[in-house]
Short mmCIF file of C-alpha atoms in Angstrom, two decimals:
data_model
loop_
_atom_site.label_atom_id
_atom_site.label_comp_id
_atom_site.label_asym_id
_atom_site.label_seq_id
_atom_site.Cartn_x
_atom_site.Cartn_y
_atom_site.Cartn_z
CA PRO L 1 3.29 18.09 -41.44
CA LYS L 2 4.73 15.83 -38.73
CA GLU L 3 1.62 16.40 -36.55
CA PRO L 4 -1.69 14.71 -37.43
CA ASP L 5 -4.76 16.85 -38.06
CA THR L 6 -6.47 17.98 -34.91
CA VAL L 7 -10.26 18.21 -34.68
CA MET L 8 -11.57 20.77 -32.27
CA THR L 9 -15.24 20.69 -31.27
CA ALA L 10 -16.88 23.75 -29.78
CA VAL L 11 -20.36 24.40 -28.47
CA ILE L 12 -21.48 27.98 -28.89
CA ASP L 13 -24.57 29.23 -27.11
CA VAL L 14 -26.03 32.18 -29.01
CA PRO L 15 -28.93 33.62 -27.02
CA ALA L 16 -32.09 34.42 -28.93
CA LEU L 17 -32.61 38.13 -29.47
CA VAL L 18 -36.35 37.67 -28.81
CA GLU L 19 -37.38 34.90 -26.41
CA ILE L 20 -41.02 33.79 -26.05
CA GLU L 21 -41.99 31.44 -23.22
CA PRO L 22 -43.74 29.08 -23.06
CA LYS L 23 -43.52 27.81 -26.63
CA LEU L 24 -47.24 26.94 -26.63
CA LEU L 25 -50.30 27.85 -24.57
CA GLN L 26 -52.83 25.05 -24.40
CA TRP L 27 -56.40 24.60 -23.21
CA VAL L 28 -58.36 21.35 -23.05
CA MET L 29 -61.81 21.17 -24.62
CA GLY L 30 -64.38 22.15 -22.00
CA GLU L 31 -61.78 23.81 -19.75
CA LYS L 32 -62.63 27.16 -18.19
CA THR L 33 -61.82 30.11 -20.41
CA ASP L 34 -59.21 31.45 -18.00
CA ALA L 35 -56.48 33.67 -19.40
CA LYS L 36 -52.94 32.31 -19.83
CA GLU L 37 -49.74 34.21 -20.55
CA PHE L 38 -46.68 34.31 -22.75
CA THR L 39 -43.59 36.18 -21.59
CA VAL L 40 -41.63 38.01 -24.30
CA LYS L 41 -38.06 38.99 -23.40
CA ILE L 42 -35.81 41.18 -25.52
CA ASN L 43 -32.23 40.00 -25.00
CA GLY L 44 -30.36 42.08 -27.58
CA PRO L 45 -28.33 45.22 -26.94
CA ASP L 46 -31.13 47.51 -28.13
CA PRO L 47 -34.60 47.63 -26.56
CA MET L 48 -37.64 46.81 -28.70
CA LYS L 49 -41.25 47.74 -28.14
CA VAL L 50 -44.12 45.40 -28.87
CA THR L 51 -46.26 47.67 -31.02
CA ASN L 52 -49.17 45.37 -31.86
CA VAL L 53 -50.50 41.89 -31.10
CA SER L 54 -53.30 40.21 -33.03
CA SER L 55 -54.81 36.73 -32.91
CA THR L 56 -55.30 34.53 -35.96
CA ARG L 57 -58.52 33.23 -34.37
CA GLU L 58 -61.59 35.37 -33.64
CA THR L 59 -62.39 33.26 -30.57
CA PHE L 60 -59.11 34.26 -28.85
CA GLY L 61 -58.28 37.71 -27.56
CA ALA L 62 -54.87 39.07 -26.59
CA GLU L 63 -53.67 41.92 -24.43
CA VAL L 64 -50.13 43.31 -24.01
CA LYS L 65 -48.72 44.33 -20.63
CA GLU L 66 -45.34 46.05 -20.50
CA VAL L 67 -43.25 44.66 -17.60
CA LYS L 68 -39.89 46.35 -18.34
CA PRO L 69 -40.03 48.99 -21.09
CA GLY L 70 -38.37 47.71 -24.24
CA ARG L 71 -37.21 44.52 -22.50
CA GLU L 72 -40.07 42.39 -21.19
CA TYR L 73 -43.76 41.99 -22.00
CA ARG L 74 -46.60 39.72 -20.96
CA LEU L 75 -49.08 38.67 -23.61
CA ILE L 76 -52.34 37.68 -21.95
CA VAL L 77 -54.41 35.29 -24.08
CA LYS L 78 -58.03 34.46 -23.32
CA PRO L 79 -60.36 32.21 -25.29
CA LYS L 80 -64.05 33.08 -25.59
CA VAL L 81 -64.90 29.37 -25.72
CA THR L 82 -63.07 26.03 -25.46
CA ASP L 83 -65.78 23.85 -26.97
CA SER L 84 -63.88 22.83 -30.13
CA ILE L 85 -60.37 22.07 -31.33
CA VAL L 86 -58.44 25.21 -32.26
CA ILE L 87 -54.93 25.85 -33.54
CA GLY L 88 -53.90 29.49 -33.68
CA ALA L 89 -51.20 32.06 -33.21
CA LEU L 90 -50.55 35.55 -32.01
CA LYS L 91 -48.88 37.84 -34.52
CA ILE L 92 -46.48 40.03 -32.57
CA GLU L 93 -45.17 43.23 -34.16
CA THR L 94 -42.18 45.16 -32.81
CA ASP L 95 -40.36 48.37 -33.65
CA SER L 96 -37.09 46.50 -34.31
CA LYS L 97 -34.81 48.02 -36.95
CA MET L 98 -33.98 44.49 -38.10
CA PRO L 99 -36.68 43.04 -40.40
CA LYS L 100 -36.17 39.53 -38.96
CA TYR L 101 -37.38 40.71 -35.55
CA GLN L 102 -40.22 43.01 -36.63
CA ARG L 103 -42.68 40.09 -36.62
CA GLN L 104 -42.78 37.17 -34.21
CA MET L 105 -45.31 34.38 -33.61
CA ALA L 106 -46.57 32.72 -30.42
CA PHE L 107 -48.81 29.65 -30.68
CA PHE L 108 -51.87 28.40 -28.80
CA ASN L 109 -54.37 25.56 -29.14
CA VAL L 110 -57.38 23.79 -27.70
CA VAL L 111 -57.04 19.99 -27.67
CA ARG L 112 -59.17 16.97 -26.83
CA PRO L 113 -58.75 15.64 -23.28
CA GLU L 114 -57.14 12.42 -24.51
CA GLN L 115 -54.53 14.41 -26.48
CA ALA L 116 -53.65 16.44 -23.38
CA GLU L 117 -53.28 13.19 -21.39
CA LYS L 118 -50.90 11.74 -24.02
CA GLN L 119 -48.77 14.87 -23.91
CA ALA L 120 -48.68 14.82 -20.09
CA VAL L 121 -47.38 11.22 -20.17
CA LYS L 122 -44.60 12.13 -22.64
CA GLN L 123 -43.38 15.12 -20.60
CA PRO L 124 -41.83 14.32 -17.23
CA GLU L 125 -42.69 16.66 -14.36
CA LYS L 126 -40.15 19.37 -13.54
#
């Protein structure tokens, strides 16, 4: 009672069990239809397999490559065309025992050139 209340602030870094990088794959209208990749890393104590990947857009295909079994995957995304604006996602299914991690999403889009330029201005180079 003689001591005043003490406030203690703590920062806790809880790593994501499933990490998908980058957060977004993007093409510019008219850009070549080259494939781009997501990396999926499983950081939890138990390995997980990516069992299925499907695209929400018919004009985008996806392929799964296992890098480290149960721990790391590459999702290769390739558009058939880039002649119009598209917003889509990959639905990623895993064999996780935890329902929260059985389905994940990774996002992609096709934007107008001027939108890509605006985004480039906002993001400083690394």
